[in-house]
Amino acid sequence: MRSRAAILYEYGRPWSVEEFELDPPRAGEVLVQLAATGLCHSDEHIRQGKLAPPSDVLSTLGLPAMSPTIGGHEGSGVVLEVGAGVSGFTPGDHVVTSFVAVCGQCRWCASGMEYLCDKGSGTLTPGMPTDGTFRHHTADGRDLGHVSKIGAFAEHTVVAADSLIKIDRDVPLVPAALLACAVPTGYGSAARRAGVRGGDTAVVIGAGGIGTAAIQGARISGAARIVAVDVNEFKRQSAPRFGATHTAATAAEALELVRELTRGVMADAVIVSPAMIGEADVGEALALTRKGGTCVLTGLPAPALRSVALALQDFILMNKTLCGTVFGSCNPKSDIPMLATLYGSGRLLLDEMITRRYGLDDINDAYADLASGQLIRGVIDFGTG
Ligand SMILES: [Zn+2]
Ligand SMILES: [Zn+2]
């Protein structure tokens, strides 16, 4: 079938919105009509070539260094057709995409760590996760990759059934798109990985889409004080709406504030979720972390950043925990429906996180708005939800 998508032909070039050819789903695959797709920073990093898979990995797979690719991984939509052997979905089902594919069989899935699923490890390479071949092609017949095995910057896509999570039909599909990436990643960074508990003091560094979800994860987990740190005034002003009790423009400013608020104890949990983690960010975050506290790195590092210096004596003797997280250490199959329930109860705010809705054709303008700090979350609304 013919559909339309935002395609990246070369790193650094703008998204090209055009028609493409989509094959029917094969065994284990599902055809989805997208209702909405969130504009995640990761797709901008991909466009800039900052998340390119290593070229030696691609050449081992017999793939060129850069395949033209459809972007987008934070999608929601409706199932139109299922391939052979797909038992969990039927046409008409409402779904959220999961850039962490969940096989349900590997060691990690079997032990409650779906976010580490072995199937998720190939997510940056092109081709279907089912058999390595392509369902997406340019109008002139070239194979197209689809970001994170999703390709949600498209009116339609074909994905592995393992990359979809079913949600109730009464959850509106546009806000539901945020459940595909930003919200579980942020919420889980606070609620799961940092283990925020009632009465805690939490600091969230970077109050964009993921940071805002982290603020909500801390609030819903019962944090008494939540400090949102962002140099952008618009983001500082919107943070209290999601649960921030205090704001600071910089980590240095937050250091004084948290010292005062906690009488020198410092924060139980610090979540680091800026657009990109820079060299000084980790040390500053650990300085904000109390004895025995937890500091979670949620953002991606700047591409040139390979390592950071730690104040080791403080880190060791203060018994601190520094950890990474993927998908906020959430399990897509149980946590996405749980987050939809929290939204339904009014405790998790999703509509308020959507600063603006765009058409697919406006995608480059939308990313320009994100880059200039005007958005908590922008969403492509395909007008079908
Ligand atoms: Zn994302
Ligand atoms: Zn698995």
Short mmCIF file of C-alpha atoms and ligand atoms in Angstrom, two decimals:
data_model
loop_
_atom_site.label_atom_id
_atom_site.label_comp_id
_atom_site.label_asym_id
_atom_site.label_seq_id
_atom_site.Cartn_x
_atom_site.Cartn_y
_atom_site.Cartn_z
CA MET A 1 0.00 0.00 0.00
CA ARG A 2 0.98 3.64 -0.34
CA SER A 3 1.33 5.78 2.79
CA ARG A 4 3.18 8.94 3.83
CA ALA A 5 6.16 9.32 6.13
CA ALA A 6 8.97 11.62 7.26
CA ILE A 7 12.15 10.09 5.82
CA LEU A 8 15.79 10.84 6.60
CA TYR A 9 18.14 10.33 3.65
CA GLU A 10 21.32 11.74 5.10
CA TYR A 11 22.43 12.72 8.61
CA GLY A 12 22.01 16.44 9.16
CA ARG A 13 19.42 16.87 6.38
CA PRO A 14 15.82 17.83 7.23
CA TRP A 15 13.05 15.19 7.32
CA SER A 16 11.53 14.69 3.88
CA VAL A 17 7.76 14.12 4.04
CA GLU A 18 6.72 11.97 1.10
CA GLU A 19 4.84 8.88 -0.06
CA PHE A 20 6.36 5.46 0.51
CA GLU A 21 5.45 1.86 -0.25
CA LEU A 22 4.48 -0.40 2.64
CA ASP A 23 4.30 -4.20 2.29
CA PRO A 24 1.65 -6.23 4.14
CA PRO A 25 2.62 -7.69 7.52
CA ARG A 26 4.37 -11.09 7.41
CA ALA A 27 4.51 -13.72 10.16
CA GLY A 28 4.69 -12.14 13.61
CA GLU A 29 4.02 -8.63 12.27
CA VAL A 30 1.21 -6.08 12.54
CA LEU A 31 0.05 -3.21 10.29
CA VAL A 32 -0.78 -0.12 12.37
CA GLN A 33 -2.48 3.13 11.40
CA LEU A 34 -0.84 5.82 13.52
CA ALA A 35 -3.03 8.29 15.41
CA ALA A 36 -0.24 10.32 17.02
CA THR A 37 3.52 10.37 17.45
CA GLY A 38 5.48 12.25 20.09
CA LEU A 39 8.48 14.30 19.02
CA CYS A 40 11.19 12.75 21.14
CA HIS A 41 14.68 14.22 21.31
CA SER A 42 16.15 10.85 20.29
CA ASP A 43 14.82 11.25 16.74
CA GLU A 44 16.53 14.64 16.53
CA HIS A 45 19.75 12.98 17.75
CA ILE A 46 19.27 10.34 15.04
CA ARG A 47 18.70 13.03 12.38
CA GLN A 48 21.97 14.66 13.44
CA GLY A 49 23.79 11.31 13.24
CA LYS A 50 24.48 11.26 16.98
CA LEU A 51 22.87 7.84 17.55
CA ALA A 52 24.19 6.13 14.42
CA PRO A 53 24.89 2.44 14.96
CA PRO A 54 28.62 1.69 14.73
CA SER A 55 29.58 1.28 11.06
CA ASP A 56 31.44 -2.00 11.79
CA VAL A 57 28.19 -3.47 13.17
CA LEU A 58 26.35 -2.40 10.01
CA SER A 59 29.02 -3.78 7.70
CA THR A 60 28.94 -7.12 9.58
CA LEU A 61 25.24 -7.22 8.77
CA GLY A 62 25.99 -6.34 5.14
CA LEU A 63 24.27 -2.98 5.49
CA PRO A 64 25.40 0.44 4.24
CA ALA A 65 26.60 3.04 6.80
CA MET A 66 23.36 5.00 6.49
CA SER A 67 20.11 3.62 5.11
CA PRO A 68 17.30 6.03 4.33
CA THR A 69 15.00 5.66 7.30
CA ILE A 70 11.56 6.60 8.57
CA GLY A 71 11.84 8.32 11.97
CA GLY A 72 9.65 8.18 15.04
CA HIS A 73 9.23 5.71 17.89
CA GLU A 74 6.70 7.33 20.27
CA GLY A 75 3.48 6.30 18.57
CA SER A 76 -0.10 5.28 19.22
CA GLY A 77 -2.62 3.94 16.77
CA VAL A 78 -5.05 1.27 15.66
CA VAL A 79 -4.29 -2.24 14.38
CA LEU A 80 -5.45 -2.67 10.76
CA GLU A 81 -4.11 -6.14 9.91
CA VAL A 82 -2.12 -8.92 11.57
CA GLY A 83 0.31 -11.36 9.95
CA ALA A 84 0.41 -15.14 10.37
CA GLY A 85 0.91 -16.44 13.88
CA VAL A 86 0.02 -13.18 15.67
CA SER A 87 -2.30 -14.13 18.50
CA GLY A 88 -2.26 -11.12 20.82
CA PHE A 89 -3.80 -8.53 18.47
CA THR A 90 -6.84 -8.22 16.23
CA PRO A 91 -7.84 -5.43 13.82
CA GLY A 92 -9.37 -2.51 15.72
CA ASP A 93 -7.15 -2.91 18.79
CA HIS A 94 -5.71 0.32 20.18
CA VAL A 95 -1.96 0.13 20.66
CA VAL A 96 1.07 2.04 21.87
CA THR A 97 4.46 1.32 20.30
CA SER A 98 7.34 0.09 22.42
CA PHE A 99 10.86 0.87 21.21
CA VAL A 100 11.92 -1.83 23.65
CA ALA A 101 10.76 -4.97 21.85
CA VAL A 102 9.51 -7.54 24.37
CA CYS A 103 9.95 -11.16 23.33
CA GLY A 104 8.61 -12.54 26.60
CA GLN A 105 10.97 -15.52 26.36
CA CYS A 106 14.52 -14.38 27.03
CA ARG A 107 16.21 -14.43 30.44
CA TRP A 108 15.54 -10.71 31.00
CA CYS A 109 11.85 -10.84 30.07
CA ALA A 110 11.41 -13.97 32.19
CA SER A 111 12.88 -12.26 35.25
CA GLY A 112 10.84 -9.06 35.17
CA MET A 113 13.30 -6.93 33.23
CA GLU A 114 11.54 -6.55 29.89
CA TYR A 115 13.40 -3.29 29.31
CA LEU A 116 16.58 -5.34 28.87
CA CYS A 117 15.01 -7.83 26.41
CA ASP A 118 17.61 -9.37 24.10
CA LYS A 119 15.41 -8.46 21.13
CA GLY A 120 15.74 -4.79 22.01
CA SER A 121 19.49 -4.79 21.45
CA GLY A 122 19.24 -4.53 17.64
CA THR A 123 16.87 -1.61 17.76
CA LEU A 124 19.14 0.89 15.98
CA THR A 125 19.87 -1.34 12.98
CA PRO A 126 17.55 -1.28 9.94
CA GLY A 127 15.23 -4.11 8.82
CA MET A 128 12.38 -5.99 10.49
CA PRO A 129 13.25 -7.66 13.83
CA THR A 130 11.29 -10.71 12.64
CA ASP A 131 13.40 -11.78 9.64
CA GLY A 132 15.77 -8.90 8.87
CA THR A 133 14.07 -7.98 5.58
CA PHE A 134 12.27 -4.71 4.80
CA ARG A 135 8.54 -3.85 4.64
CA HIS A 136 9.10 -0.11 4.09
CA HIS A 137 10.39 1.14 0.70
CA THR A 138 10.78 4.52 -0.95
CA ALA A 139 8.36 5.29 -3.79
CA ASP A 140 11.16 4.35 -6.23
CA GLY A 141 11.76 0.99 -4.56
CA ARG A 142 14.74 1.47 -2.18
CA ASP A 143 14.57 -0.29 1.19
CA LEU A 144 13.76 1.99 4.12
CA GLY A 145 14.77 1.52 7.74
CA HIS A 146 12.28 2.40 10.46
CA VAL A 147 13.65 3.97 13.63
CA SER A 148 13.61 1.71 16.70
CA LYS A 149 11.79 -0.90 14.55
CA ILE A 150 8.76 1.40 14.80
CA GLY A 151 8.82 4.18 12.15
CA ALA A 152 6.07 6.24 13.78
CA PHE A 153 6.62 9.37 11.67
CA ALA A 154 4.27 7.72 9.17
CA GLU A 155 0.56 7.42 8.63
CA HIS A 156 0.99 3.63 8.61
CA THR A 157 3.76 1.26 9.65
CA VAL A 158 4.42 -2.45 9.95
CA VAL A 159 6.07 -3.55 13.19
CA ALA A 160 6.75 -6.80 15.01
CA ALA A 161 3.92 -7.76 17.36
CA ASP A 162 6.62 -7.72 20.08
CA SER A 163 6.89 -3.93 19.60
CA LEU A 164 3.25 -3.18 20.45
CA ILE A 165 1.35 -2.84 23.71
CA LYS A 166 -2.44 -3.03 23.75
CA ILE A 167 -4.33 -0.32 25.64
CA ASP A 168 -8.02 0.14 26.49
CA ARG A 169 -10.09 1.76 23.76
CA ASP A 170 -11.32 4.46 26.11
CA VAL A 171 -7.82 5.96 26.43
CA PRO A 172 -7.61 8.87 23.95
CA LEU A 173 -4.94 8.02 21.38
CA VAL A 174 -3.17 11.38 21.14
CA PRO A 175 -2.08 11.62 24.79
CA ALA A 176 -1.53 7.84 24.76
CA ALA A 177 1.41 8.33 22.37
CA LEU A 178 3.42 9.76 25.27
CA LEU A 179 3.13 6.38 27.00
CA ALA A 180 5.43 4.97 24.31
CA CYS A 181 8.61 6.69 25.47
CA ALA A 182 8.75 9.94 27.44
CA VAL A 183 6.34 9.01 30.21
CA PRO A 184 7.56 5.50 31.17
CA THR A 185 11.17 6.67 30.79
CA GLY A 186 10.69 9.65 33.10
CA TYR A 187 8.15 8.15 35.48
CA GLY A 188 10.20 4.97 35.87
CA SER A 189 13.46 6.86 36.42
CA ALA A 190 11.92 8.28 39.60
CA ALA A 191 9.46 5.58 40.66
CA ARG A 192 11.39 2.46 39.64
CA ARG A 193 15.10 3.12 39.23
CA ALA A 194 15.50 5.74 41.97
CA GLY A 195 12.78 4.11 44.09
CA VAL A 196 11.34 7.43 45.31
CA ARG A 197 9.22 6.93 48.44
CA GLY A 198 6.83 8.95 50.57
CA GLY A 199 8.45 12.03 52.09
CA ASP A 200 11.52 11.95 49.85
CA THR A 201 13.31 14.93 48.38
CA ALA A 202 13.84 14.43 44.64
CA VAL A 203 15.73 16.57 42.16
CA VAL A 204 15.01 16.38 38.43
CA ILE A 205 17.65 17.97 36.20
CA GLY A 206 16.17 18.89 32.81
CA ALA A 207 12.41 19.57 32.81
CA GLY A 208 11.48 18.68 29.22
CA GLY A 209 9.28 15.74 28.24
CA ILE A 210 11.17 13.07 30.18
CA GLY A 211 11.93 15.38 33.11
CA THR A 212 8.28 16.36 33.40
CA ALA A 213 7.35 12.68 33.53
CA ALA A 214 10.06 12.15 36.18
CA ILE A 215 8.58 14.99 38.25
CA GLN A 216 5.21 13.21 38.03
CA GLY A 217 6.78 9.86 38.93
CA ALA A 218 8.27 11.48 42.05
CA ARG A 219 4.97 13.17 42.95
CA ILE A 220 2.88 10.02 42.46
CA SER A 221 5.43 8.05 44.55
CA GLY A 222 4.90 10.50 47.40
CA ALA A 223 7.94 12.79 47.29
CA ALA A 224 7.48 15.70 49.67
CA ARG A 225 9.86 18.01 47.85
CA ILE A 226 10.58 17.98 44.13
CA VAL A 227 13.14 20.40 42.75
CA ALA A 228 13.02 20.94 38.96
CA VAL A 229 16.26 22.25 37.47
CA ASP A 230 16.23 23.83 34.02
CA VAL A 231 17.94 26.83 32.50
CA ASN A 232 14.86 27.40 30.31
CA GLU A 233 12.38 29.73 32.02
CA PHE A 234 9.30 28.30 30.24
CA LYS A 235 10.16 24.82 31.53
CA ARG A 236 10.75 26.12 35.07
CA GLN A 237 7.39 27.86 34.97
CA SER A 238 5.54 24.76 33.78
CA ALA A 239 7.23 22.34 36.23
CA PRO A 240 5.03 23.14 39.30
CA ARG A 241 1.93 22.14 37.35
CA PHE A 242 3.31 18.59 37.24
CA GLY A 243 4.39 18.48 40.87
CA ALA A 244 7.60 20.43 41.28
CA THR A 245 7.61 22.21 44.62
CA HIS A 246 10.73 24.27 43.88
CA THR A 247 12.69 25.25 40.78
CA ALA A 248 16.26 26.28 40.06
CA ALA A 249 17.96 27.45 36.87
CA THR A 250 21.24 25.56 37.41
CA ALA A 251 22.60 22.65 39.41
CA ALA A 252 24.71 25.13 41.40
CA GLU A 253 21.57 27.06 42.35
CA ALA A 254 19.84 23.78 43.21
CA LEU A 255 22.76 22.80 45.46
CA GLU A 256 22.17 25.78 47.73
CA LEU A 257 18.41 25.31 47.64
CA VAL A 258 18.49 21.58 48.45
CA ARG A 259 21.06 22.12 51.20
CA GLU A 260 18.72 24.59 52.81
CA LEU A 261 15.56 22.52 52.28
CA THR A 262 17.10 19.35 53.71
CA ARG A 263 19.28 20.98 56.39
CA GLY A 264 22.37 19.67 54.66
CA VAL A 265 21.17 16.09 54.16
CA MET A 266 20.67 16.59 50.37
CA ALA A 267 18.36 14.72 47.97
CA ASP A 268 17.23 11.11 48.32
CA ALA A 269 16.95 10.82 44.54
CA VAL A 270 18.41 12.79 41.65
CA ILE A 271 17.24 12.14 38.08
CA VAL A 272 19.46 13.50 35.31
CA SER A 273 17.35 14.03 32.17
CA PRO A 274 18.69 16.94 30.11
CA ALA A 275 18.57 16.90 26.28
CA MET A 276 22.15 15.59 26.46
CA ILE A 277 24.32 14.75 29.45
CA GLY A 278 27.45 16.89 29.47
CA GLU A 279 30.78 16.47 31.21
CA ALA A 280 29.93 18.36 34.41
CA ASP A 281 26.40 16.98 34.84
CA VAL A 282 27.24 13.71 36.60
CA GLY A 283 29.47 15.27 39.25
CA GLU A 284 26.94 18.02 39.92
CA ALA A 285 24.14 15.49 40.25
CA LEU A 286 26.16 13.35 42.68
CA ALA A 287 26.86 16.46 44.77
CA LEU A 288 23.09 16.91 45.07
CA THR A 289 22.65 13.26 46.17
CA ARG A 290 22.55 12.50 49.91
CA LYS A 291 24.51 9.80 51.74
CA GLY A 292 23.16 6.46 50.52
CA GLY A 293 21.03 8.24 47.92
CA THR A 294 20.50 7.32 44.28
CA CYS A 295 21.44 9.26 41.17
CA VAL A 296 19.88 8.05 37.91
CA LEU A 297 21.27 8.93 34.49
CA THR A 298 18.32 8.99 32.09
CA GLY A 299 19.45 11.33 29.31
CA LEU A 300 21.86 10.30 26.58
CA PRO A 301 25.47 11.49 26.69
CA ALA A 302 26.78 14.08 24.25
CA PRO A 303 28.33 12.07 21.36
CA ALA A 304 31.93 13.07 22.10
CA LEU A 305 31.56 12.32 25.82
CA ARG A 306 33.16 8.95 26.58
CA SER A 307 33.84 9.27 30.30
CA VAL A 308 33.43 11.60 33.25
CA ALA A 309 35.45 12.29 36.39
CA LEU A 310 33.89 11.33 39.74
CA ALA A 311 34.82 12.56 43.20
CA LEU A 312 35.58 8.97 44.21
CA GLN A 313 36.15 9.41 47.92
CA ASP A 314 32.81 11.14 48.38
CA PHE A 315 31.10 8.61 46.12
CA ILE A 316 32.48 5.58 47.96
CA LEU A 317 32.42 6.75 51.56
CA MET A 318 28.99 8.38 51.21
CA ASN A 319 27.66 5.05 49.96
CA LYS A 320 26.02 6.62 46.91
CA THR A 321 24.41 4.77 44.03
CA LEU A 322 24.91 5.97 40.45
CA CYS A 323 22.93 4.11 37.82
CA GLY A 324 21.80 4.18 34.25
CA THR A 325 18.37 3.29 32.98
CA VAL A 326 16.69 2.38 29.73
CA PHE A 327 12.93 3.00 29.43
CA GLY A 328 12.96 4.11 33.08
CA SER A 329 13.45 0.41 33.94
CA CYS A 330 9.74 -0.02 33.21
CA ASN A 331 8.26 -3.23 31.85
CA PRO A 332 6.30 -2.17 28.74
CA LYS A 333 3.65 -4.88 28.98
CA SER A 334 2.67 -4.14 32.55
CA ASP A 335 3.73 -0.52 33.06
CA ILE A 336 2.22 1.09 29.92
CA PRO A 337 -1.30 -0.13 30.83
CA MET A 338 -0.62 0.86 34.47
CA LEU A 339 0.35 4.39 33.35
CA ALA A 340 -2.81 4.57 31.21
CA THR A 341 -4.78 3.73 34.38
CA LEU A 342 -2.97 6.49 36.31
CA TYR A 343 -3.89 8.88 33.49
CA GLY A 344 -7.52 7.77 33.66
CA SER A 345 -7.55 8.43 37.40
CA GLY A 346 -6.38 12.00 36.81
CA ARG A 347 -3.11 11.55 38.69
CA LEU A 348 -0.82 11.30 35.66
CA LEU A 349 -1.10 14.40 33.46
CA LEU A 350 -0.57 13.73 29.75
CA ASP A 351 -2.68 16.31 27.90
CA GLU A 352 -0.94 19.06 29.89
CA MET A 353 2.45 17.76 28.68
CA ILE A 354 1.47 18.34 25.02
CA THR A 355 2.46 21.92 24.33
CA ARG A 356 1.52 21.82 20.63
CA ARG A 357 0.08 19.47 18.01
CA TYR A 358 1.51 19.42 14.48
CA GLY A 359 0.69 17.86 11.13
CA LEU A 360 3.22 15.41 9.65
CA ASP A 361 4.18 18.03 7.04
CA ASP A 362 5.23 20.44 9.83
CA ILE A 363 7.75 18.06 11.38
CA ASN A 364 10.84 20.18 10.69
CA ASP A 365 9.16 23.27 12.17
CA ALA A 366 8.15 21.18 15.18
CA TYR A 367 11.75 20.12 15.81
CA ALA A 368 12.86 23.74 15.43
CA ASP A 369 10.37 24.62 18.19
CA LEU A 370 11.78 21.80 20.36
CA ALA A 371 15.34 23.02 19.77
CA SER A 372 14.42 26.57 20.79
CA GLY A 373 12.99 25.31 24.09
CA GLN A 374 9.33 26.08 23.38
CA LEU A 375 7.97 22.58 23.95
CA ILE A 376 7.51 20.20 26.84
CA ARG A 377 6.25 17.71 24.26
CA GLY A 378 5.21 18.30 20.67
CA VAL A 379 3.00 15.68 19.04
CA ILE A 380 2.20 14.85 15.43
CA ASP A 381 -1.55 14.43 15.30
CA PHE A 382 -2.52 12.37 12.25
CA GLY A 383 -6.13 13.42 12.75
CA THR A 384 -7.43 9.86 13.04
CA GLY A 385 -7.55 9.49 16.83
ZN ZN B 1 11.99 8.59 22.83
ZN ZN B 2 12.96 -10.79 25.88
#
